[in-house]
Short mmCIF file of C-alpha atoms in Angstrom, two decimals:
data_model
loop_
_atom_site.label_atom_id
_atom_site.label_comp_id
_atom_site.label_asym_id
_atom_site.label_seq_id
_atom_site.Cartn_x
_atom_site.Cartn_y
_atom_site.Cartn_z
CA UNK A 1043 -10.88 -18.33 -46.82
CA UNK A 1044 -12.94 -14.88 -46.12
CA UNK A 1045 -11.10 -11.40 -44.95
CA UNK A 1046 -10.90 -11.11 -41.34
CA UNK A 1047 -12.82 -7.46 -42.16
CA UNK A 1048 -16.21 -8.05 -40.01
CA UNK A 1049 -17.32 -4.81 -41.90
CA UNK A 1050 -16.78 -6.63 -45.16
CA UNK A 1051 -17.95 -10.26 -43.82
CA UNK A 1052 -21.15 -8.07 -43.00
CA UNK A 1053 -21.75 -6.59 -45.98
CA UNK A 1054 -21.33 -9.76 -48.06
CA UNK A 1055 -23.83 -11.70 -45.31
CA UNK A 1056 -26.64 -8.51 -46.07
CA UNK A 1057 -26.12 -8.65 -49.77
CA UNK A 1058 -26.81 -12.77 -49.46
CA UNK A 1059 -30.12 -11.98 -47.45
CA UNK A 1060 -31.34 -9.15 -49.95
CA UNK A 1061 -30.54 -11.30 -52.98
CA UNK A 1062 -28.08 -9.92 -54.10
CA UNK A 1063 -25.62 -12.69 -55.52
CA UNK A 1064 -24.77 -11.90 -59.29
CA UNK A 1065 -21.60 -9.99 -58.84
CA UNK A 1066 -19.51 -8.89 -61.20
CA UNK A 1067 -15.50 -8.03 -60.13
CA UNK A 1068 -12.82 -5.79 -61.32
CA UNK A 1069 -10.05 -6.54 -59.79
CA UNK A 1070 -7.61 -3.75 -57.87
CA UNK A 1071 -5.43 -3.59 -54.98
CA UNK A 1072 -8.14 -1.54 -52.78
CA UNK A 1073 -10.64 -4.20 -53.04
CA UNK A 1074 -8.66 -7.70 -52.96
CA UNK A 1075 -10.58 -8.63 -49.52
CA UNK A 1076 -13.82 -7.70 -51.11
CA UNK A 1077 -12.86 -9.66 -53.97
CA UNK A 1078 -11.88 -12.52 -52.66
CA UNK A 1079 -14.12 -12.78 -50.12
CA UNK A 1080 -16.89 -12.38 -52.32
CA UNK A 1081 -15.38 -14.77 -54.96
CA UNK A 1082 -14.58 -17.55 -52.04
CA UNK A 1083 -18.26 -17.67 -51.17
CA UNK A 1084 -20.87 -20.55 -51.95
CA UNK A 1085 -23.69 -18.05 -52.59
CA UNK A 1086 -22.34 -15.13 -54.72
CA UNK A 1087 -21.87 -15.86 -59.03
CA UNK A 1088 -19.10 -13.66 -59.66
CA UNK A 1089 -17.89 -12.87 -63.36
CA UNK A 1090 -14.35 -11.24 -63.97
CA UNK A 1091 -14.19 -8.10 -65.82
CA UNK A 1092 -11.59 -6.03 -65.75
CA UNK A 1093 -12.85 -3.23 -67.93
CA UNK A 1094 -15.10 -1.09 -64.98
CA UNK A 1095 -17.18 0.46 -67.76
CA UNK A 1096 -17.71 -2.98 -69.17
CA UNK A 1097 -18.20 -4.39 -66.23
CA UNK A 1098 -21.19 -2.05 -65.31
CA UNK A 1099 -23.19 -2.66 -68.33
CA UNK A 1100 -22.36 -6.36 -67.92
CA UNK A 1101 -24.25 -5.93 -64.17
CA UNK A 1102 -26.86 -4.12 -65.73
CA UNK A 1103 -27.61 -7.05 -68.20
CA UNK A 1104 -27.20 -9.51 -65.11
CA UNK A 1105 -29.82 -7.79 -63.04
CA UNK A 1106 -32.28 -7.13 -66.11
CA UNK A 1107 -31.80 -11.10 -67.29
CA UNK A 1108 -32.38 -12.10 -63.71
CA UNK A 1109 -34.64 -10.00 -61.89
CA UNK A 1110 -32.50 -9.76 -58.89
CA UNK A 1111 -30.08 -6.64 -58.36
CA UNK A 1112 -26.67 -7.86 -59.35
CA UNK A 1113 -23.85 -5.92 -58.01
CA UNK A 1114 -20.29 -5.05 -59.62
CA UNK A 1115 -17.30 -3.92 -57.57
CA UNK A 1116 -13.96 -1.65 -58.71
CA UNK A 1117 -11.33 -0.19 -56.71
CA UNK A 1118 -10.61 3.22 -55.51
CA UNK A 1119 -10.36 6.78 -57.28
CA UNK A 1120 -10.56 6.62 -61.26
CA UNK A 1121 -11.99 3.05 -61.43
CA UNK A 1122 -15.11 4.69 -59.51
CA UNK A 1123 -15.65 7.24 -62.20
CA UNK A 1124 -15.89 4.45 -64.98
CA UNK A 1125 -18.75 2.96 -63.68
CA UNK A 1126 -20.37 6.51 -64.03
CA UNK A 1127 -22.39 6.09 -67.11
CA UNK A 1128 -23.47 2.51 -66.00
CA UNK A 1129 -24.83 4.09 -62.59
CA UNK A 1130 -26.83 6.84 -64.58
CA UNK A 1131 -28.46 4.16 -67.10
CA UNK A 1132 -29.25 1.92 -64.05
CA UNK A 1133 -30.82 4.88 -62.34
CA UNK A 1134 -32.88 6.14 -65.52
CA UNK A 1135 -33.94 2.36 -66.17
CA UNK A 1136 -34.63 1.24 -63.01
CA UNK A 1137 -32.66 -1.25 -62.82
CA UNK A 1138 -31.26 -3.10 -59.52
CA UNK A 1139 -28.33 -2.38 -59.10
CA UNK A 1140 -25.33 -2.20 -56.38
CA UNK A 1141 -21.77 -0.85 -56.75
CA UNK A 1142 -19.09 -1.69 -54.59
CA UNK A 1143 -16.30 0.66 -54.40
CA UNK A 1144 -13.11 0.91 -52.33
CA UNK A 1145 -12.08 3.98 -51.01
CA UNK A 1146 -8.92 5.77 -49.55
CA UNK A 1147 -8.34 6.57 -46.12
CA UNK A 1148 -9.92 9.89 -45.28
CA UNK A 1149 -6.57 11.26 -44.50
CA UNK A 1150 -4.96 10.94 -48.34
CA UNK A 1151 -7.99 12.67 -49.80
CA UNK A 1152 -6.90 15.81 -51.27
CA UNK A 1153 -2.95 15.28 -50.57
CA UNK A 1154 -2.13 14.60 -54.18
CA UNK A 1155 -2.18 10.68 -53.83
CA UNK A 1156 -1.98 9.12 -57.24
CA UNK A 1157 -5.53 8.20 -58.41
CA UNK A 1158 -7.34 9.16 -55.29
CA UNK A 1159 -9.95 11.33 -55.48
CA UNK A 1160 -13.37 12.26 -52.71
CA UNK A 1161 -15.90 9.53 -53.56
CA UNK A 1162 -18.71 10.93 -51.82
CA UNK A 1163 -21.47 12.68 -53.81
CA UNK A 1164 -19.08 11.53 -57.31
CA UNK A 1165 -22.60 10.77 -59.12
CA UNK A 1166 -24.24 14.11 -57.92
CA UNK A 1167 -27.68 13.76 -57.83
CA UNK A 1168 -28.35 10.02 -59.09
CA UNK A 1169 -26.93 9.99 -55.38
CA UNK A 1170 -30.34 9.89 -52.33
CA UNK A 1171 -28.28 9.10 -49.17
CA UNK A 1172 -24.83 8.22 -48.30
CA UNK A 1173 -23.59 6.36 -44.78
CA UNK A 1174 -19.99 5.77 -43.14
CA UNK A 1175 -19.74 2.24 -42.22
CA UNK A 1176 -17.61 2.21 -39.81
CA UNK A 1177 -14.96 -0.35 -39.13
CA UNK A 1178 -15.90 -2.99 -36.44
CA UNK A 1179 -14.51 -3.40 -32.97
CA UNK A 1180 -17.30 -3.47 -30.61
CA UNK A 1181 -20.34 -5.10 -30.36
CA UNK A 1182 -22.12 -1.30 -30.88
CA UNK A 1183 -20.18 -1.03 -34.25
CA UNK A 1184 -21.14 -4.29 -35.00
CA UNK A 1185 -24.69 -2.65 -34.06
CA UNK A 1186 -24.16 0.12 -35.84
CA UNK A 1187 -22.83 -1.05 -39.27
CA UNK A 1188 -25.71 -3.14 -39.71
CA UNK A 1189 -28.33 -0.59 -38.84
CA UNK A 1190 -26.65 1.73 -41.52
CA UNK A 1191 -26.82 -1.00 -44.35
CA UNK A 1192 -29.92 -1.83 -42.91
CA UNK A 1193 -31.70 1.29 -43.28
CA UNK A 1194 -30.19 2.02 -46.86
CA UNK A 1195 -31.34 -0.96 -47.97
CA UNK A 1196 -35.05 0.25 -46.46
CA UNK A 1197 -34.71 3.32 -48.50
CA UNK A 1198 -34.42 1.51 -52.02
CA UNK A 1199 -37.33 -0.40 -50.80
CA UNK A 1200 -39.77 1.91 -49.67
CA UNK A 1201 -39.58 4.49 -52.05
CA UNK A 1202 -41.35 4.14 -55.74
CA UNK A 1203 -38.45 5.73 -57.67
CA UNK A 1204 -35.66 5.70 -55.75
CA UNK A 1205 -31.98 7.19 -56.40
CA UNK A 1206 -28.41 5.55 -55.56
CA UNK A 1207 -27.64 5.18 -52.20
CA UNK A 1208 -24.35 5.51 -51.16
CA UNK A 1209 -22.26 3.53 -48.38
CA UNK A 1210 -18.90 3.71 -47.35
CA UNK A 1211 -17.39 0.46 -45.93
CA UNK A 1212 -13.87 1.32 -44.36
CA UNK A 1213 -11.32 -1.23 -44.86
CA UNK A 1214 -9.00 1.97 -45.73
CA UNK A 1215 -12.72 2.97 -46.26
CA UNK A 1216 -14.43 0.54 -49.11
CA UNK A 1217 -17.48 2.50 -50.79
CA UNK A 1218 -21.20 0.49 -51.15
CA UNK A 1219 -23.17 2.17 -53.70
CA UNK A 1220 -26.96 0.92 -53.98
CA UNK A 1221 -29.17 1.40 -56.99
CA UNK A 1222 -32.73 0.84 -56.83
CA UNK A 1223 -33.17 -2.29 -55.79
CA UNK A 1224 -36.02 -4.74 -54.61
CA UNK A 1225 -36.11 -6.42 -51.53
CA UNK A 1226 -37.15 -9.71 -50.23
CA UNK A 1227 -36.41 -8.56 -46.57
CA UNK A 1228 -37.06 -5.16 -44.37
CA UNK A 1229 -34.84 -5.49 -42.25
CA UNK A 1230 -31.87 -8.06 -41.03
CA UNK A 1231 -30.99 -8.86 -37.41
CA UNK A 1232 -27.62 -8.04 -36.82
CA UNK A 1233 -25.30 -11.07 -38.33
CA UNK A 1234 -22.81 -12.50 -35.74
CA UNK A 1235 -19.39 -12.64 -37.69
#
């Protein structure tokens, strides 16, 4: 059983069609539909690590021993910042790489909410371009979503030394971040979900 997030069942169709299918989880309460969506699907290899420092290096070895971009996803706040040093050697090695984050709701940033902290521009400069993904209702945000992932994805591929991109996928807002990462595909038609 997938979410019933078409944001989410849109991202995990994308990541499919780039390659992306090595993915490695860490568990939280922020990310459960990414999580088990992810895990639930034929495609994706997912390894369970619940250390998010450990579980970046162990993406890092994924996508180097594979050639692919592997991906690893953590919940909200603090988790994020554990992945930090696994994002900067990723970045400095060029390796393919994509981190999955989930995020608060815009409206608890910054109102002393346990663990919650603003996501976007957390890696400072290892950071090229961020995007709102917006939760879908309409066949425009349907539209829309994908063009954003879309064009990220176009970035990592069309530049020779690219930085992180960075995504935000609302669910209560989840957070995409992409390391350089090679593409088989340009660009994706928009995925009926």
């Amino acid at each position: 059983m997938y979410t019933d997030k078409k944001n989410i069942l849109q991202l995990v169709a994308l990541l499919e069609a780039h390659g992306v299918t090595k993915i490695v989880l860490c568990p939280g309460s922020r990310n459960i539909p990414l999580v088990h969506t992810l895990s639930t699907h034929p495609s994706f290899k997912c390894y369970s690590v619940t250390d998010e420092r450990s579980a970046g290096f162990f993406a890092i070895g994924l996508a180097l021993n594979g050639g692919a971009p592997a991906a690893v996803c953590c919940t909200s706040g603090t988790a994020l910042l554990n992945l930090h040093p696994a994002v900067a050697e990723a970045f400095y090695q060029n390796v393919p790489l994509v981190v999955i984050s989930a995020d608060r709701p815009a409206a608890w940033i910054g109102q002393m909410d346990g663990q919650t902290l603003p996501q976007p521009g957390v890696f400072g400069t290892l950071v090229k371009k961020s995007v709102n993904l917006p939760e879908i209702y309409t066949d425009e945000d349907e539209w829309y979503c994908n063009r954003l992932v879309n064009e990220a994805l176009l970035e990592t591929h069309h530049h020779a030394k690219d930085r992180c991109i960075l995504m935000f996928l609302s669910l209560n807002r989840y957070s995409v971040l992409l390391l350089r990462h090679f593409l088989k595909y340009v660009l994706s038609p928009v995925i009926k979900v």
